[in-house]
mmCIF file of C-alpha atoms and ligand atoms in Angstrom:
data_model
loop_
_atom_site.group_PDB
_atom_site.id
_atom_site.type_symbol
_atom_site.label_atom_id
_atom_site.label_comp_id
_atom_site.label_asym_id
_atom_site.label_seq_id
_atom_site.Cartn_x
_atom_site.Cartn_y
_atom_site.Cartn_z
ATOM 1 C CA UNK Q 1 37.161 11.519 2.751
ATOM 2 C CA UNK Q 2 35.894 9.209 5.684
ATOM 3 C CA UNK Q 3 32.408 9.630 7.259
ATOM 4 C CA UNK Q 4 33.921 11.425 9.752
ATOM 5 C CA UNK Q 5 33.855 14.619 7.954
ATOM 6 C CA UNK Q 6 30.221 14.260 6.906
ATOM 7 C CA UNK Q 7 27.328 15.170 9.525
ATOM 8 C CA UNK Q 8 23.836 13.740 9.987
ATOM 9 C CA UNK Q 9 21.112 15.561 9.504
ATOM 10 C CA UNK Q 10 17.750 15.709 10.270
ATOM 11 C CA UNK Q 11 15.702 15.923 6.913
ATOM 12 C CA UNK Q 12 12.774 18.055 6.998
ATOM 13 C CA UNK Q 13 10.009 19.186 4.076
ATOM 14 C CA UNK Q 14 13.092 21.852 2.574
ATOM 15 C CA UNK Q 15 14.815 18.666 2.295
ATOM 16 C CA UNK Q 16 12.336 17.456 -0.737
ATOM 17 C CA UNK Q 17 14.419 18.229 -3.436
ATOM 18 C CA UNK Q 18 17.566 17.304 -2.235
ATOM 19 C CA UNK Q 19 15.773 13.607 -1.334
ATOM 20 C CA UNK Q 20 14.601 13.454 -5.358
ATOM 21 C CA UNK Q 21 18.335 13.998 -6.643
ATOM 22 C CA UNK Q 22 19.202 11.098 -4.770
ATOM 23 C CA UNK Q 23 15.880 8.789 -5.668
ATOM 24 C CA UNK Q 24 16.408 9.951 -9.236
ATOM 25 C CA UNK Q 25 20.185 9.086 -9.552
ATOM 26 C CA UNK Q 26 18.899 5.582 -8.202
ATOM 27 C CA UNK Q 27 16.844 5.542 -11.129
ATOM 28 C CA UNK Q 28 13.950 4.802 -8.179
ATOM 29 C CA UNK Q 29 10.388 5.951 -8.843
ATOM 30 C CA UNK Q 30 9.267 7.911 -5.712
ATOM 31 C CA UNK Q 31 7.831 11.605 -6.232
ATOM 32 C CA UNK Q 32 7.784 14.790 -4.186
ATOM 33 C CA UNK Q 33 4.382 13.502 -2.314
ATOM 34 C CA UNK Q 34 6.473 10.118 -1.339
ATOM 35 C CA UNK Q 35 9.693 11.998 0.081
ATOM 36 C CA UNK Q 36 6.892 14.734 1.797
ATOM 37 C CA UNK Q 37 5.179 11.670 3.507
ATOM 38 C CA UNK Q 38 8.446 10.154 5.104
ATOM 39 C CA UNK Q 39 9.173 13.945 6.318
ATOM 40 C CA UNK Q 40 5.911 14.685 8.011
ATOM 41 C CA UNK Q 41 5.197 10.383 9.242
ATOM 42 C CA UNK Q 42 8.728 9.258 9.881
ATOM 43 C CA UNK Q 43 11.957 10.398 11.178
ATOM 44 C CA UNK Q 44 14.167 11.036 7.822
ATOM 45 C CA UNK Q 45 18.000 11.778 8.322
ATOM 46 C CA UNK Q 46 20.759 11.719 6.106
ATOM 47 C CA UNK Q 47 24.378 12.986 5.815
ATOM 48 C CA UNK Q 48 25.346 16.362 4.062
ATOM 49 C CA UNK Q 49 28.991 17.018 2.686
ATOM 50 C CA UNK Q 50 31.161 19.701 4.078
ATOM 51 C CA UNK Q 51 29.629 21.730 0.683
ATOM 52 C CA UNK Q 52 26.007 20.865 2.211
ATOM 53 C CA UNK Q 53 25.059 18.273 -0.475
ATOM 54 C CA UNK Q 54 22.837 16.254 0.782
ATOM 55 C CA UNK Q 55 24.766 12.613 0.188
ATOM 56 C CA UNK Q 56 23.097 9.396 1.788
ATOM 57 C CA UNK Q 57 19.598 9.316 2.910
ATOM 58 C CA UNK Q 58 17.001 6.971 5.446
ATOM 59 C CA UNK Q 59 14.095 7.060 6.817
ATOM 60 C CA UNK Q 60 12.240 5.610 9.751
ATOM 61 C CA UNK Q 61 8.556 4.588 9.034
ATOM 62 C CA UNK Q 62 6.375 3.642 12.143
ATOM 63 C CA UNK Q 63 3.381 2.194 11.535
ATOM 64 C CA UNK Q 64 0.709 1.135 13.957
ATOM 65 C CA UNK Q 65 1.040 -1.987 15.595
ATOM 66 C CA UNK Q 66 3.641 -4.200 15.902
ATOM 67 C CA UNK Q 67 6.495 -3.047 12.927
ATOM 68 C CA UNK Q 68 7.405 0.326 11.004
ATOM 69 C CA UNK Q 69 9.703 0.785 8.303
ATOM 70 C CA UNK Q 70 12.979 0.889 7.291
ATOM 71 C CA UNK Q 71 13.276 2.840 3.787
ATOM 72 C CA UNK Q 72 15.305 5.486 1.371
ATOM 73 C CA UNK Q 73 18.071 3.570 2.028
ATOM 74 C CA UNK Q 74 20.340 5.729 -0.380
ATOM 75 C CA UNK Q 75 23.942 6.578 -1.355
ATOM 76 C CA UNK Q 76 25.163 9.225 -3.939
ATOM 77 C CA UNK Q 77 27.358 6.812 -5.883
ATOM 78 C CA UNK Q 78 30.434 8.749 -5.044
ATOM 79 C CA UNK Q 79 30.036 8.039 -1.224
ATOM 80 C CA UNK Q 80 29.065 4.277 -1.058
ATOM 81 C CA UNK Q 81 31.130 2.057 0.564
ATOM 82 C CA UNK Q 82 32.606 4.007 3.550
ATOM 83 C CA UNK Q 83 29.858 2.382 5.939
ATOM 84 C CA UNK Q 84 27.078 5.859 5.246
ATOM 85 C CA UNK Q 85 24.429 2.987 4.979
ATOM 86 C CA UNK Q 86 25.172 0.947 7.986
ATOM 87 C CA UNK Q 87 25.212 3.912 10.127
ATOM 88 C CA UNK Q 88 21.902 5.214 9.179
ATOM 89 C CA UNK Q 89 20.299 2.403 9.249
ATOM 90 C CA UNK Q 90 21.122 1.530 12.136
ATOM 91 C CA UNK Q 91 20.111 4.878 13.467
ATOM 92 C CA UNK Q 92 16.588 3.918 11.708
ATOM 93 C CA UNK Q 93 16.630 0.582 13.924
ATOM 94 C CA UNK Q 94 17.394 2.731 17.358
ATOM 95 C CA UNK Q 95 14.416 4.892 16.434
ATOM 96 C CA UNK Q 96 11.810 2.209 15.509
ATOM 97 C CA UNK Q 97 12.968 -0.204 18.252
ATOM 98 C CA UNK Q 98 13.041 2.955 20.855
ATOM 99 C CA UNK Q 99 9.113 3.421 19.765
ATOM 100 C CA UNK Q 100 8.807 -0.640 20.697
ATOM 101 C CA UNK Q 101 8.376 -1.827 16.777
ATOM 102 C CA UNK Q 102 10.223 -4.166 14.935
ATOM 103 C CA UNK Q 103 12.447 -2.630 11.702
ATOM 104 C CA UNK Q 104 11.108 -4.205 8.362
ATOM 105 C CA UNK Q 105 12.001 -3.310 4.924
ATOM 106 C CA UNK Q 106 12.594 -4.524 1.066
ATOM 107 C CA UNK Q 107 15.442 -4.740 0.281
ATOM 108 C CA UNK Q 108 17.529 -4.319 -3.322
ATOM 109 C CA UNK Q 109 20.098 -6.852 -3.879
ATOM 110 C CA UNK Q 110 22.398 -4.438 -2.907
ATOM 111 C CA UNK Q 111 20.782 -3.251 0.149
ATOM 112 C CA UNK Q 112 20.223 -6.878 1.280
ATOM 113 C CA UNK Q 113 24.099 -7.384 1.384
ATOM 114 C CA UNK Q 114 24.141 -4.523 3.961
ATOM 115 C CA UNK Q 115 20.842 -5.773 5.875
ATOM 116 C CA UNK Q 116 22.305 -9.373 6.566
ATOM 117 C CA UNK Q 117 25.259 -7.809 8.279
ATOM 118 C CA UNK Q 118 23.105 -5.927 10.830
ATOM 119 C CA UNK Q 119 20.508 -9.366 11.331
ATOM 120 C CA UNK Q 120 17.976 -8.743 9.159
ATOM 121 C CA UNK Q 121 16.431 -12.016 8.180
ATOM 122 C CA UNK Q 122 14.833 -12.986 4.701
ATOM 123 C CA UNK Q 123 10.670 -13.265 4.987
ATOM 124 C CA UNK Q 124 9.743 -13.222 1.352
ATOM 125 C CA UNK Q 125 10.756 -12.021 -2.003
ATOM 126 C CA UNK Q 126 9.052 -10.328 -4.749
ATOM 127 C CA UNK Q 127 9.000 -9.397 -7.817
ATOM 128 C CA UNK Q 128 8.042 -5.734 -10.016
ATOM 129 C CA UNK Q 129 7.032 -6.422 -12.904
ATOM 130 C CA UNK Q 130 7.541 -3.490 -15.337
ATOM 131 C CA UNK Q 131 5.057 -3.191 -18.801
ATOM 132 C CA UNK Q 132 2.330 -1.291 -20.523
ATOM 133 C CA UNK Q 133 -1.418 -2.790 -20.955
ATOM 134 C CA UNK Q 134 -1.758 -2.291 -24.710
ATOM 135 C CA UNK Q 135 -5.875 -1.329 -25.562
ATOM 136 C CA UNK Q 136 -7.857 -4.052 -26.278
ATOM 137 C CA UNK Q 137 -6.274 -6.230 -23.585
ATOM 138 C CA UNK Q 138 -8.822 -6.220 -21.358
ATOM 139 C CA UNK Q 139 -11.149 -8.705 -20.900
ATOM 140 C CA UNK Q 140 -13.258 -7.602 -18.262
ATOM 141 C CA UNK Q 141 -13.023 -5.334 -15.495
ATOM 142 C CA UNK Q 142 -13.728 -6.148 -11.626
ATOM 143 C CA UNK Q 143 -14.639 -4.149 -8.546
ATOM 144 C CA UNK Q 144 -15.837 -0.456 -8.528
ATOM 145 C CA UNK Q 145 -14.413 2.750 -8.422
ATOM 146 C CA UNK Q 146 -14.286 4.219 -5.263
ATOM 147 C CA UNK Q 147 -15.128 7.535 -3.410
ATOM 148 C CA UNK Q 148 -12.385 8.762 -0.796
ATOM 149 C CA UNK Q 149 -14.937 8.268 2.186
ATOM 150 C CA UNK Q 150 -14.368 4.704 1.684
ATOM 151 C CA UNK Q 151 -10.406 5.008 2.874
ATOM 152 C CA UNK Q 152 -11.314 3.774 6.395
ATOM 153 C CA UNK Q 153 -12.548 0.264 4.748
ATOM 154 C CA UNK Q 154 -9.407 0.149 1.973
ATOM 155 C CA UNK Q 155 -7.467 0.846 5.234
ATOM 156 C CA UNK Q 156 -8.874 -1.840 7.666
ATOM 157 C CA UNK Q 157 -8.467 -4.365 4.574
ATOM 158 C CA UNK Q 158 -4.666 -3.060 4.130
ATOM 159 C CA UNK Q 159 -4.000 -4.214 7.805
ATOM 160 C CA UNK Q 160 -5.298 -7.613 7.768
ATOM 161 C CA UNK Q 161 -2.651 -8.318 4.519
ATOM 162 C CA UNK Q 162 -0.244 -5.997 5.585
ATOM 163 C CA UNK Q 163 0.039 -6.623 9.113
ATOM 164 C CA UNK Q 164 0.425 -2.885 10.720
ATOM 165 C CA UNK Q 165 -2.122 0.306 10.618
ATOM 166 C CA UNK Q 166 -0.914 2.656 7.530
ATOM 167 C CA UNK Q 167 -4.379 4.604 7.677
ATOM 168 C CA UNK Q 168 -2.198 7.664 7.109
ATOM 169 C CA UNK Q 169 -0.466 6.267 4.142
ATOM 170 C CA UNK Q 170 -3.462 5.282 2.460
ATOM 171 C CA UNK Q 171 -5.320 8.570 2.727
ATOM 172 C CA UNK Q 172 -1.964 10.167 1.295
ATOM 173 C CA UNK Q 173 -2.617 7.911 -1.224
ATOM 174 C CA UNK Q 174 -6.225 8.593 -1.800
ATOM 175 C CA UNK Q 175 -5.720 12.409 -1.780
ATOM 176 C CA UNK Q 176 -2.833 12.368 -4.440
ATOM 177 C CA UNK Q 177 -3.961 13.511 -7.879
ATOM 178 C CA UNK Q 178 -4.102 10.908 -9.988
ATOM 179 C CA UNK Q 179 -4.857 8.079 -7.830
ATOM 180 C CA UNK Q 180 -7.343 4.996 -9.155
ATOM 181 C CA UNK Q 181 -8.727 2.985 -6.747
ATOM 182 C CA UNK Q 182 -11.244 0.043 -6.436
ATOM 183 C CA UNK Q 183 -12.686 -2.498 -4.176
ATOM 184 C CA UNK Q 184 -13.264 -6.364 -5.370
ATOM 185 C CA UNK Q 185 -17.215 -6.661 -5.774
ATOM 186 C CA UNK Q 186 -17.610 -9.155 -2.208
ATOM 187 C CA UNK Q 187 -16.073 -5.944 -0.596
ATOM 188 C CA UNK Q 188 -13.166 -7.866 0.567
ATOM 189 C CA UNK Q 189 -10.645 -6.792 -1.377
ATOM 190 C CA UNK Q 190 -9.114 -3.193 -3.003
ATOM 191 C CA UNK Q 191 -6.489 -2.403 -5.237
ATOM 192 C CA UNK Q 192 -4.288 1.325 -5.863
ATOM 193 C CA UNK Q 193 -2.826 2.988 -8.138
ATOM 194 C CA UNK Q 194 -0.507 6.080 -8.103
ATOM 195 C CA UNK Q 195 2.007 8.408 -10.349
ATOM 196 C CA UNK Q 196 5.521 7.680 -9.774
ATOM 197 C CA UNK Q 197 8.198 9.528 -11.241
ATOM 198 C CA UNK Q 198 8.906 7.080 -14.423
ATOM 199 C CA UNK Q 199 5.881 5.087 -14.417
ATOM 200 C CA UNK Q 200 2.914 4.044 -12.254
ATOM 201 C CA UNK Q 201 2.852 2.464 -8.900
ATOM 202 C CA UNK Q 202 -0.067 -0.197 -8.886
ATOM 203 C CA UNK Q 203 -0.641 -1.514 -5.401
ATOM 204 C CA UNK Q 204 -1.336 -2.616 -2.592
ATOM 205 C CA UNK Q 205 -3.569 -5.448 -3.507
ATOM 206 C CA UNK Q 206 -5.453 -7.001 -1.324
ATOM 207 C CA UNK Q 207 -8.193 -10.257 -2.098
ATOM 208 C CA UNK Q 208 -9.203 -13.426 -0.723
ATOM 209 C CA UNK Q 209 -7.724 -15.322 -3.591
ATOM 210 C CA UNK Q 210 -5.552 -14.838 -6.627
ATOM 211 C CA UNK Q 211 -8.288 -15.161 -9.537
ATOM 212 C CA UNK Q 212 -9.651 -12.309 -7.462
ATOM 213 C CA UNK Q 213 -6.403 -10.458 -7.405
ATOM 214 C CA UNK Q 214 -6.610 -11.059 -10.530
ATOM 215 C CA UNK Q 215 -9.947 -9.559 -11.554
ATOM 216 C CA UNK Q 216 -8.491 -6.451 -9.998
ATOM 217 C CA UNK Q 217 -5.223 -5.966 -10.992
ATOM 218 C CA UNK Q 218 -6.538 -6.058 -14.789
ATOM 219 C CA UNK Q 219 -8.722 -3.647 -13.944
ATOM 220 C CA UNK Q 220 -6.476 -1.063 -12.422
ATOM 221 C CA UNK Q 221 -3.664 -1.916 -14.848
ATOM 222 C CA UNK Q 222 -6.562 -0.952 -17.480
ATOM 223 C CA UNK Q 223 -7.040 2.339 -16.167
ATOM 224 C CA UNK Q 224 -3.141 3.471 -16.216
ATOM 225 C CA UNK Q 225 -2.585 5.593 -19.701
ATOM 226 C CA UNK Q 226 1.127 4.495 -19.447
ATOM 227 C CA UNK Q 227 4.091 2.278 -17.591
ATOM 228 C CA UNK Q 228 3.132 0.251 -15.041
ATOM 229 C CA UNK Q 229 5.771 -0.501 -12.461
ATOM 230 C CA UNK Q 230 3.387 -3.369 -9.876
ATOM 231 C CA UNK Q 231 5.266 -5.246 -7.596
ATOM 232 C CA UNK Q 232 4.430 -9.285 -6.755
ATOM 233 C CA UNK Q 233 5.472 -11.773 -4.599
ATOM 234 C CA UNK Q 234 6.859 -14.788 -6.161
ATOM 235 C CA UNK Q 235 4.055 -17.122 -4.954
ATOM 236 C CA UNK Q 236 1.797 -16.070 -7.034
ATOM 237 C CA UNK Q 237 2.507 -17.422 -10.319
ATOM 238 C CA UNK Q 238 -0.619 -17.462 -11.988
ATOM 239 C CA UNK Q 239 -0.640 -13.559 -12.045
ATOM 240 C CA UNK Q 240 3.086 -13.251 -12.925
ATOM 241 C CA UNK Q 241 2.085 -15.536 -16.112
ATOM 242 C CA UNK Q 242 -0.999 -13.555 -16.596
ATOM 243 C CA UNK Q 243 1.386 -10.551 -16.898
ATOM 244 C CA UNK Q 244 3.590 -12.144 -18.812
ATOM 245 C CA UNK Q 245 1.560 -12.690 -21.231
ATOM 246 C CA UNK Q 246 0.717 -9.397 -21.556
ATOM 247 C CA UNK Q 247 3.999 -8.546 -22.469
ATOM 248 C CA UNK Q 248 5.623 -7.417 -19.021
ATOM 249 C CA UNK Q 249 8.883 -8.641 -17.713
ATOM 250 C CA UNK Q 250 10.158 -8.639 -14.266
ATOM 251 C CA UNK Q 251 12.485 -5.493 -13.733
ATOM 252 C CA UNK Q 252 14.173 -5.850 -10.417
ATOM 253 C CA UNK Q 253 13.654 -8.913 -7.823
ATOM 254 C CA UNK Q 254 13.077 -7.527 -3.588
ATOM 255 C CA UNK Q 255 13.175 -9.149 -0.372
ATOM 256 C CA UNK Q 256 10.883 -8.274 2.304
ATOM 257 C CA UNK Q 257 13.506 -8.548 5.721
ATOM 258 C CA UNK Q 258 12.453 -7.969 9.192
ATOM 259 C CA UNK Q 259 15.295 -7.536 12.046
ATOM 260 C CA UNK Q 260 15.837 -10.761 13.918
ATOM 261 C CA UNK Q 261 12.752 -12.291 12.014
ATOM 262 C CA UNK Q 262 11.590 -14.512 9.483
ATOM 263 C CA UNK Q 263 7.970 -15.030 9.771
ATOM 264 C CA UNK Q 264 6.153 -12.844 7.723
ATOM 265 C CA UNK Q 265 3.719 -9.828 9.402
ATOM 266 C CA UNK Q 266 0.299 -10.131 8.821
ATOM 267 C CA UNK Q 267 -1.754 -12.305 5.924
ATOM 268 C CA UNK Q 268 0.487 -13.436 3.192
ATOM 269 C CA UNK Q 269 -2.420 -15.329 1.529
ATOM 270 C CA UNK Q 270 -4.149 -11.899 1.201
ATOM 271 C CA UNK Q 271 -1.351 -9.930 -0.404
ATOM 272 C CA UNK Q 272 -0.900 -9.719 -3.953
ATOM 273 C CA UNK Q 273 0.972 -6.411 -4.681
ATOM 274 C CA UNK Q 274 2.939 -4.592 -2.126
ATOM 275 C CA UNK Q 275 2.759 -0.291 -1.729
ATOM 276 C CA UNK Q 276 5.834 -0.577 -3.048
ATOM 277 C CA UNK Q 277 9.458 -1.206 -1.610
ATOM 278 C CA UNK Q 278 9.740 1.955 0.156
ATOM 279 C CA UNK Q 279 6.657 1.559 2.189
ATOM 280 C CA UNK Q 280 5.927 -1.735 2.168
HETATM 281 C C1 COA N 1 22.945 -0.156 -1.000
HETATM 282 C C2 COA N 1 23.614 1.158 -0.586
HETATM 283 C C3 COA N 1 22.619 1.995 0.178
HETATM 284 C C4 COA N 1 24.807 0.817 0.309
HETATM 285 O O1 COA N 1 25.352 2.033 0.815
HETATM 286 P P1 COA N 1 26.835 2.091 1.416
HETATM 287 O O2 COA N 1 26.941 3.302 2.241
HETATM 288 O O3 COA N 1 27.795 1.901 0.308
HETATM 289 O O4 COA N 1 26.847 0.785 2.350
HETATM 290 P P2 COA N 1 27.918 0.519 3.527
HETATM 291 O O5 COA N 1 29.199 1.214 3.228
HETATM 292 O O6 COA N 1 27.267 0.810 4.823
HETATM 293 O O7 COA N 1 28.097 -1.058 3.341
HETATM 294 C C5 COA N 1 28.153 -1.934 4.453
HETATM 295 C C6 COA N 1 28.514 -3.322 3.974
HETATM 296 O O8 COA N 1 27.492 -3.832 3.112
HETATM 297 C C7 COA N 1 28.115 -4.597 2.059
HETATM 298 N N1 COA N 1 27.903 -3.906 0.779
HETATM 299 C C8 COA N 1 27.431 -2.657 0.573
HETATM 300 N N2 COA N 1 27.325 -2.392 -0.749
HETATM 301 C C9 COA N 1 27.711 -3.510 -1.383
HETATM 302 C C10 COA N 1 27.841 -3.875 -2.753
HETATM 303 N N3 COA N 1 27.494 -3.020 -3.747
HETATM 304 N N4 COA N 1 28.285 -5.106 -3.046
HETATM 305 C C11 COA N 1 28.622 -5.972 -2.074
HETATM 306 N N5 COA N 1 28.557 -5.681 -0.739
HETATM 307 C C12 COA N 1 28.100 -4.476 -0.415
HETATM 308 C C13 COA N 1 29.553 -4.679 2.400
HETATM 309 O O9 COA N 1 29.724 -5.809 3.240
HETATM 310 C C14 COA N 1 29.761 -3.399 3.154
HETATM 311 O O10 COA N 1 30.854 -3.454 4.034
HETATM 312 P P3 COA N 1 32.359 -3.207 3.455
HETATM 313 O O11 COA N 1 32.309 -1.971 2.587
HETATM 314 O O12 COA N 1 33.162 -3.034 4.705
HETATM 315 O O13 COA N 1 32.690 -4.424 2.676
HETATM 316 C C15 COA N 1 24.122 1.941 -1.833
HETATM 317 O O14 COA N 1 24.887 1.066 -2.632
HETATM 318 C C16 COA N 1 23.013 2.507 -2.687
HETATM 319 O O15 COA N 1 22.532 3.624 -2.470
HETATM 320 N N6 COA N 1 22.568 1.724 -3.701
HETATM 321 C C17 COA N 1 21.483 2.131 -4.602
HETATM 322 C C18 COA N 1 20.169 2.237 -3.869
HETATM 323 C C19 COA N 1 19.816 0.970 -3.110
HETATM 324 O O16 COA N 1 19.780 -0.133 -3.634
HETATM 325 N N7 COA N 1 19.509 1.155 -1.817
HETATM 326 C C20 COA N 1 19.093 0.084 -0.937
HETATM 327 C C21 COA N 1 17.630 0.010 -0.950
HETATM 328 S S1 COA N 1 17.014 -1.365 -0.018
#
């Protein structure tokens, strides 16, 4: 069967389900609420089979300012390799470019090897780090627990590290059931965390220096009653030690890619722990 027998499709929120049997096969962590935010924020597509299986998925993420995203980049194993990828993503690029914003992403290993091929260049990489804070561990816990009124400043904080508005991502975020969040005591600094499917998402994390990263990643990693999926980029060693110490190892290694180029968005210096591949 060629791609020419499969259509693309717009996804929509009936789409959902279909978008977690192809996450889950992946073995990726995103829930319901992360599919539901690409449908109603982005413009999600994919291609069905002639039996209406939903088969290869993408979506296009804008964000405010200068990039959006490029994510859910994903293949039912039985149709990879017959160019499904390349063609949404480039449909992804037409979309984000046509709204005047440059296509970023993090890639897998395996997605990079289809990124390069369309010019996407190589900005940093990072790593996720995968364990569980056994009791006892903690030392000493830093920053406050926050209300939800205090999204605009998380948000405005996000931007500066980040590099493009998410303001809607971050109150999805907030709202979500289960979500811990908390603010570095100088205010200039916060750190999430959410369920995921298999484990929880810590991050972003955003501080003005990596021992006070630090001070807030144990203290969010404290407050999650399970797995811990966090994801770090290389350059900061001193946390990835700190965590190793604790027993976590690094699961899977990503590479943050932007099309046509290599400088990084925003305030490297201030970010310590992506969203998470899928929304940077
Ligand atoms: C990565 C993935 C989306 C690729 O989907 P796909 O439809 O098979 O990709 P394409 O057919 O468009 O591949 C285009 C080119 O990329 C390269 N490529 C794709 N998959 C590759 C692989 N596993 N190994 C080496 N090269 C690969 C090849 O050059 C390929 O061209 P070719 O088949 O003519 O040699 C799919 O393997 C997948 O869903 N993987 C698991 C989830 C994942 O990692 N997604 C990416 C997230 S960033």
């Amino acid at each position: 069967m060629t791609s020419d027998s499969l259509n693309v499709v717009d996804l929509d929120q009936a789409d959902v389900a279909a978008g977690m049997a192809l996450s889950t096969e992946a073995g990726w962590n995103q829930t319901p609420e992360d599919w539901s935010h690409f449908m109603a924020n982005g413009a999600t597509i994919g291609f069905r089979n002639t039996e209406g299986r939903l088969v290869a998925s993408a979506a296009a993420l804008p964000y405010g300012g200068a990039f959006g995203y490029v994510a859910m980049v994903l293949v039912t194993q039985d149709y990879r390799r017959r160019g499904l990828a390349t063609q949404l993503v480039n449909r992804c690029i037409a979309d984000l470019e046509g709204r005047g914003l440059t296509p970023v992403l993090d890639a897998t290993d395996e997605g990079a090897t289809v990124y390069r091929n369309q010019g996407f260049l190589g900005q940093f990489a990072f790593d996720r780090w995968q364990g569980v804070m056994q009791q006892g561990q903690v030392v000493a816990k830093s920053g406050t627990a926050l209300e939800r009124r205090e999204a605009a400043q998380i948000a405005a904080l996000d931007k500066q590290a980040f590099g493009a508005d998410r303001t809607a991502l971050i109150e999805d975020f907030l709202a979500r059931a289960g979500t811990f969040a908390m603010v570095a005591e100088d205010g200039d600094g916060f750190a999430l965390l959410r369920t995921g499917r298999r484990a929880y998402q810590a991050g972003p994390v955003v501080a003005e220096s990596e021992a006070s990263a630090l001070g807030l990643v144990e203290g969010l990693l404290a407050s999650a009653p399970g797995t811990v999926f966090i994801d770090i980029p290389q350059v900061w060693r001193r946390i990835g030690a700190w965590l190793a110490e604790r027993g976590f190892t690094i699961q899977r290694s990503f590479t943050r890619m932007a099309l046509g180029r290599a400088e990084a968005f925003g305030d490297p210096a201030k970010l310590f722990a992506v969203a998470g591949p899928e929304f940077g």
